[in-house]
Tab-separated table of C-alpha atoms in Angstrom:
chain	number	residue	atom	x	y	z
Z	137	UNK	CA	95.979	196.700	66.045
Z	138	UNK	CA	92.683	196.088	65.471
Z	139	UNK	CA	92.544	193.206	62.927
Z	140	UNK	CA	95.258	191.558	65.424
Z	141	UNK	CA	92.842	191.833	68.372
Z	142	UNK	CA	90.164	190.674	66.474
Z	143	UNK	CA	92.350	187.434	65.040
Z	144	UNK	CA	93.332	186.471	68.419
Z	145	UNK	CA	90.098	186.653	69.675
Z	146	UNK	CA	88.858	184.138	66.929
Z	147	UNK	CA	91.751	182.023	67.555
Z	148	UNK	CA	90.860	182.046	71.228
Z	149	UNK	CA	86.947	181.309	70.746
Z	150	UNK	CA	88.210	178.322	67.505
Z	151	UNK	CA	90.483	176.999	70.436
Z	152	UNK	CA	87.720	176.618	73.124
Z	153	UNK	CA	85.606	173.598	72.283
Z	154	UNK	CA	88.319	171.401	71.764
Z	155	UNK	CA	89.551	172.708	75.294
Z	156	UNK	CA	86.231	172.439	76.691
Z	157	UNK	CA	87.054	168.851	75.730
Z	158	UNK	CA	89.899	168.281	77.696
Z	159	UNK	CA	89.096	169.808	80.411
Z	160	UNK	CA	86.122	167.382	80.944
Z	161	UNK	CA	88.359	164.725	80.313
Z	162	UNK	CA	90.832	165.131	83.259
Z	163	UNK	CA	88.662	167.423	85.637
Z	164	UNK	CA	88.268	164.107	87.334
Z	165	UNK	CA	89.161	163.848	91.233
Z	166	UNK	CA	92.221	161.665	91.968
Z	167	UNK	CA	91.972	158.102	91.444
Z	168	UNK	CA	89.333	158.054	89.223
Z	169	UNK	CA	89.631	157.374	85.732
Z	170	UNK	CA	89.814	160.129	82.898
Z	171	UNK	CA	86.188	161.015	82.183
Z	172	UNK	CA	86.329	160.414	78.161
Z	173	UNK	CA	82.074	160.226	77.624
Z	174	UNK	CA	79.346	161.793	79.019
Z	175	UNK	CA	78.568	160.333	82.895
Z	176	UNK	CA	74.712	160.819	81.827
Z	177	UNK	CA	74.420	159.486	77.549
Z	178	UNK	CA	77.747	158.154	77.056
Z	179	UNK	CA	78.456	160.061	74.380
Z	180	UNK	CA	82.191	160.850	73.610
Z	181	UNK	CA	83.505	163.917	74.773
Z	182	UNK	CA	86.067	166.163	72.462
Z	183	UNK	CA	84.357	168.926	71.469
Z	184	UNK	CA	81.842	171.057	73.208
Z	185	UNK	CA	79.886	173.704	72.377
Z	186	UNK	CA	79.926	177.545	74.416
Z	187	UNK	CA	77.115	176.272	76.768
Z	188	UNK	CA	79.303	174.050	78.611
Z	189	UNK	CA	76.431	170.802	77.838
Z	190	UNK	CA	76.245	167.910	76.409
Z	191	UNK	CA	75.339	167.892	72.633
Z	192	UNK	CA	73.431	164.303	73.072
Z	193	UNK	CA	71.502	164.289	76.361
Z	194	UNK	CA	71.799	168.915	77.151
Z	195	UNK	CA	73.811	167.814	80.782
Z	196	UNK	CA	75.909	170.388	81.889
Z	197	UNK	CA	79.960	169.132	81.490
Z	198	UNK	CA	82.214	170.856	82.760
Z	199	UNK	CA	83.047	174.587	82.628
Z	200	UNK	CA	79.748	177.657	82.494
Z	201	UNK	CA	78.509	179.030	79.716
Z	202	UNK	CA	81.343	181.298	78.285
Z	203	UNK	CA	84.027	180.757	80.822
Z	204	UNK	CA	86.293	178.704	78.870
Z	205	UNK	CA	85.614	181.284	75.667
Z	206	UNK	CA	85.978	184.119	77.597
Z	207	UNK	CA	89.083	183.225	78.894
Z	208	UNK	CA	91.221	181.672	76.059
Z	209	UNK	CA	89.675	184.984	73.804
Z	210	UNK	CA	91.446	187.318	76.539
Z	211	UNK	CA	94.338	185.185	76.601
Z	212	UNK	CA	95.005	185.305	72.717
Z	213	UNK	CA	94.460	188.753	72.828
Z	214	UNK	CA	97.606	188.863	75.918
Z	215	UNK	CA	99.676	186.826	73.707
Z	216	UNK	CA	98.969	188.625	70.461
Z	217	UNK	CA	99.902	191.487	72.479
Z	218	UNK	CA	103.149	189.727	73.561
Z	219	UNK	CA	104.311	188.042	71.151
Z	220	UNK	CA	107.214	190.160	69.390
Z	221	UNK	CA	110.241	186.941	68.148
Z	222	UNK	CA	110.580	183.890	67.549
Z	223	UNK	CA	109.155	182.313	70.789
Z	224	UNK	CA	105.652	183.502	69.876
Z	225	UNK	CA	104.519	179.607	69.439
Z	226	UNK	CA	105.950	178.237	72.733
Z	227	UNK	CA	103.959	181.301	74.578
Z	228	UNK	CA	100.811	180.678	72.403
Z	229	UNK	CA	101.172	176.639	73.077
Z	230	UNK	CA	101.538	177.682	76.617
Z	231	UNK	CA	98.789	179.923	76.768
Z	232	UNK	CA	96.419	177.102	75.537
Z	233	UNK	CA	97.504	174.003	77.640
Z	234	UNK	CA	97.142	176.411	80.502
Z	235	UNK	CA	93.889	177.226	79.524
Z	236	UNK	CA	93.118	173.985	80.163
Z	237	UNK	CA	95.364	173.395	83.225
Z	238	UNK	CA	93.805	176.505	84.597
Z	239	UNK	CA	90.130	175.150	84.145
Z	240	UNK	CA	91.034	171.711	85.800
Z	241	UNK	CA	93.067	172.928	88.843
Z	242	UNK	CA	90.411	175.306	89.488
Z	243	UNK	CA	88.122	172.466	89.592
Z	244	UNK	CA	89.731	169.632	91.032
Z	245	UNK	CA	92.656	171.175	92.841
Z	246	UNK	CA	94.821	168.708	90.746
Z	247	UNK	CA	97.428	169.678	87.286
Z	248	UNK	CA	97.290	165.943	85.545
Z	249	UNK	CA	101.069	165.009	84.635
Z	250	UNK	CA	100.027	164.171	81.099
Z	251	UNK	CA	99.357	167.759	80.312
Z	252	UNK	CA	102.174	169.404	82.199
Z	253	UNK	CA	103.931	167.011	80.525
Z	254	UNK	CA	102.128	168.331	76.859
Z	255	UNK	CA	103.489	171.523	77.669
Z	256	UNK	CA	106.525	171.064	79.191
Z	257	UNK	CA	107.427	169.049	75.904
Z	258	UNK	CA	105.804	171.762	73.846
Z	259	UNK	CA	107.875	174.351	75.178
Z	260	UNK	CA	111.546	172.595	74.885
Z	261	UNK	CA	110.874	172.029	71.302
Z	262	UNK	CA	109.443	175.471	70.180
Z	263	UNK	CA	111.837	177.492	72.417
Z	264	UNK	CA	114.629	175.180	70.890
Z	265	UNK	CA	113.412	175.926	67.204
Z	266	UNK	CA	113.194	179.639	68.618
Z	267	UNK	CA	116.606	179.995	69.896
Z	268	UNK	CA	117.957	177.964	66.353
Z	269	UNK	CA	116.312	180.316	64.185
Z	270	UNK	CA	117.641	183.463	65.889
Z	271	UNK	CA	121.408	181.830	66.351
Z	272	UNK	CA	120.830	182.428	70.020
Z	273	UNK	CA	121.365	178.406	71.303
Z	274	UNK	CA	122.965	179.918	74.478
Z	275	UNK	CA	119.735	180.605	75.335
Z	276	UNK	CA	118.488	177.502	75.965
Z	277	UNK	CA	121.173	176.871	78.683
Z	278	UNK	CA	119.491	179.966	80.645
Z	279	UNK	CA	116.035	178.511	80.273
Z	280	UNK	CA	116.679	175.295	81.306
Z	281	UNK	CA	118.655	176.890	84.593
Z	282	UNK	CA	115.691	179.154	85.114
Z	283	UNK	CA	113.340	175.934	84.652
Z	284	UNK	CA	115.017	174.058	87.149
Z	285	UNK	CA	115.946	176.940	89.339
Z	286	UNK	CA	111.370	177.253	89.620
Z	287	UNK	CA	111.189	174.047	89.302
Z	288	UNK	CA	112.897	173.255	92.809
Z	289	UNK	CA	111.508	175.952	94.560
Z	290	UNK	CA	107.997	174.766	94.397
Z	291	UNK	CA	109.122	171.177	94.528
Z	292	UNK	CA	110.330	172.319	98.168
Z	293	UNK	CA	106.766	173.251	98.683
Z	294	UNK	CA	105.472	170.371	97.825
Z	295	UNK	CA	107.536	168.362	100.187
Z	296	UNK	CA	106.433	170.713	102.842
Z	297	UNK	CA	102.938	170.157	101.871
Z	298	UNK	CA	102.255	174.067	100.849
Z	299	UNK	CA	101.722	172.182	97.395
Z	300	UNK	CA	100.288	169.708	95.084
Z	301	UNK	CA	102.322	167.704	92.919
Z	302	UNK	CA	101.234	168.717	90.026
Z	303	UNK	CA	102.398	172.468	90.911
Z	304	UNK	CA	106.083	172.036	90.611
Z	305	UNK	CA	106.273	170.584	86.968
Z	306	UNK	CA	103.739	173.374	86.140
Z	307	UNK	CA	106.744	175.635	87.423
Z	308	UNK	CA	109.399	173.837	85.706
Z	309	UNK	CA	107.464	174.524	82.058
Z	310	UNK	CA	106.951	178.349	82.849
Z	311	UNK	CA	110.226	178.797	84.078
Z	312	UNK	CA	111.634	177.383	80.793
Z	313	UNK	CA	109.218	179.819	79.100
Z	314	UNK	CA	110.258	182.897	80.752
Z	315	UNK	CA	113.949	182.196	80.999
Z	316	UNK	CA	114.087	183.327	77.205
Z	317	UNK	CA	113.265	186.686	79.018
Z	318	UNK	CA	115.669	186.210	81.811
Z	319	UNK	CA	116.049	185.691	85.215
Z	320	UNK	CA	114.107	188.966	86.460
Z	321	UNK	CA	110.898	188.176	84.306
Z	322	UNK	CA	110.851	184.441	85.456
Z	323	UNK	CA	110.996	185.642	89.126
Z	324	UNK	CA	109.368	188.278	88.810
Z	325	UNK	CA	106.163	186.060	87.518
Z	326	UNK	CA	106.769	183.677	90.401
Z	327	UNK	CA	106.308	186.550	92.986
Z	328	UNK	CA	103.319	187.475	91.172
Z	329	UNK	CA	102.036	184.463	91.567
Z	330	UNK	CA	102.709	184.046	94.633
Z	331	UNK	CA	100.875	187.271	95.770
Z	332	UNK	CA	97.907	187.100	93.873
Z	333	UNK	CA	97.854	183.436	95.225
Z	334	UNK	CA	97.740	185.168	98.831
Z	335	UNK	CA	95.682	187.808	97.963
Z	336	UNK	CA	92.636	185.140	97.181
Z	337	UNK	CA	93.175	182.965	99.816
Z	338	UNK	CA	92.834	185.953	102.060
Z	339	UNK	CA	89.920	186.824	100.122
Z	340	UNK	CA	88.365	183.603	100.917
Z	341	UNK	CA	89.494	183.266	104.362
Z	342	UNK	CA	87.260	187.019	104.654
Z	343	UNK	CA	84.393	185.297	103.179
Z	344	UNK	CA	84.217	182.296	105.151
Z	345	UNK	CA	84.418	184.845	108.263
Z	346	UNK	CA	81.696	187.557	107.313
Z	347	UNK	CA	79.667	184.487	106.816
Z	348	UNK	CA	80.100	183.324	109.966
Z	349	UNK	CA	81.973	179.957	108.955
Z	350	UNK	CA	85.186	178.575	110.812
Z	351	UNK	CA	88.201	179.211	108.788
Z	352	UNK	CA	89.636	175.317	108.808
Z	353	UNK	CA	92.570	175.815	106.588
Z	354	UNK	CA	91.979	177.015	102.532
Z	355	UNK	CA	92.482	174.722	99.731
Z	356	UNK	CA	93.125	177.145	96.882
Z	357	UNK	CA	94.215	175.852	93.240
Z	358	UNK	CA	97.488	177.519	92.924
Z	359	UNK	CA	97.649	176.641	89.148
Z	360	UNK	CA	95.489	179.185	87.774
Z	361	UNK	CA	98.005	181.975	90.026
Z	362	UNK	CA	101.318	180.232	88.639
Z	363	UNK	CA	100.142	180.691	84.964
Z	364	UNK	CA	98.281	184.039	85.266
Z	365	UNK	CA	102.088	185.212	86.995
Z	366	UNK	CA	103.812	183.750	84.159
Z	367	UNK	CA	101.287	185.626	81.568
Z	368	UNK	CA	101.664	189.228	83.742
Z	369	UNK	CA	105.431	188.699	83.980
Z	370	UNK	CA	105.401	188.234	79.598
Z	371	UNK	CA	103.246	191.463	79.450
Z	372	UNK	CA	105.250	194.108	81.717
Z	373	UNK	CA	108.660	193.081	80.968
């Protein structure tokens, strides 16, 4: 178990500065354009180092020192874990555009389309080479039922403005994922979500109040909550 742990963390720390990368790029606020240089030097941005700075002019971009490498290291390690068939790369191609989709929500309260898109494509072709290779094509029928069944739900919330937009496609790709695992797991990572979503807005809401600040209504990135569900869901099924 040991050399696995240890391969998944290198994996995870090999996987960061290209990460890093993206998530400068689209940890922009809405309406402004993807942020594909340095705001300071100009230089290009696609690879960055553990510090979180600029390699041409030291400005910080981005995530702390660490974060991002911390995080995709544990996540490797969860999938590593996890992974047990065939649909071992759609959950490891899922764990690292949510890396990313993690970082930027938390940032910017905002899941760009083009990389829910990235995964949600992702996913329908490795789960689909998945359920070939283990003569299980019925498969896909649940995970696209699942997918949609998620999918909705939060699209409801949108519409009632509980939401972003960018939270419902998010759905739609991890429902797909866990419907290989069936209904209960999918669900089961939703409520998950959904709890630990409440439990930090709560959280927050005891913050602003010990510190004497009026509680106007909390903006918290569900994103991170929806994907950390998903990964809990994988893990105790």
């Amino acid at each position: 178990m040991v050399p696995v742990v240890a391969a998944a963390v290198l994996v995870g720390l090999l996987a960061a500065p290209p990460l890093r990368g993206l998530i400068v790029y689209f940890a922009v606020p809405a309406g402004e354009p993807w942020r594909g240089a340095c705001p300071s030097c100009g230089r290009a941005v696609r690879l960055l180092p553990p510090t979180g700075r600029c390699p041409g002019c030291r400005g910080r971009l981005g995530a702390g020192a660490g974060a991002v490498e911390a995080v995709a290291a544990a996540v490797a390690v969860a999938v590593a874990y996890a992974a047990d068939g065939p649909q071992a790369p759609a959950l490891g191609w899922a764990a690292a555009v949510g890396v990313a989709l993690g970082f930027v929500d938390g940032r910017v309260r905002r899941l760009p389309h083009r990389l829910n898109l990235a995964l949600i494509a992702g996913v329908a072709v490795l789960l689909t080479v998945a359920a070939l290779a283990e003569g299980r094509p019925g498969v896909l029928l649940r995970c696209l039922l699942v997918a949609l069944a998620v999918g909705v739900l939060l699209e409801l919330a949108v519409w009632a403005g509980a939401l972003g937009p960018g939270d419902s496609p998010l759905g739609f790709a991890l429902g797909g994922l866990l419907g290989w695992y069936g209904w209960a797991v999918a669900f089961g990572g939703l409520f998950t979500a959904v709890v630990l979503a409440g439990l930090w807005g709560t959280l927050r809401a005891a913050a602003a109040l010990v510190r004497r600040r009026r509680v106007r209504g909390l903006d918290v990135a569900v994103g991170p909550f929806l994907l950390l569900g998903a990964l809990v869901a994988v893990l105790a099924r």
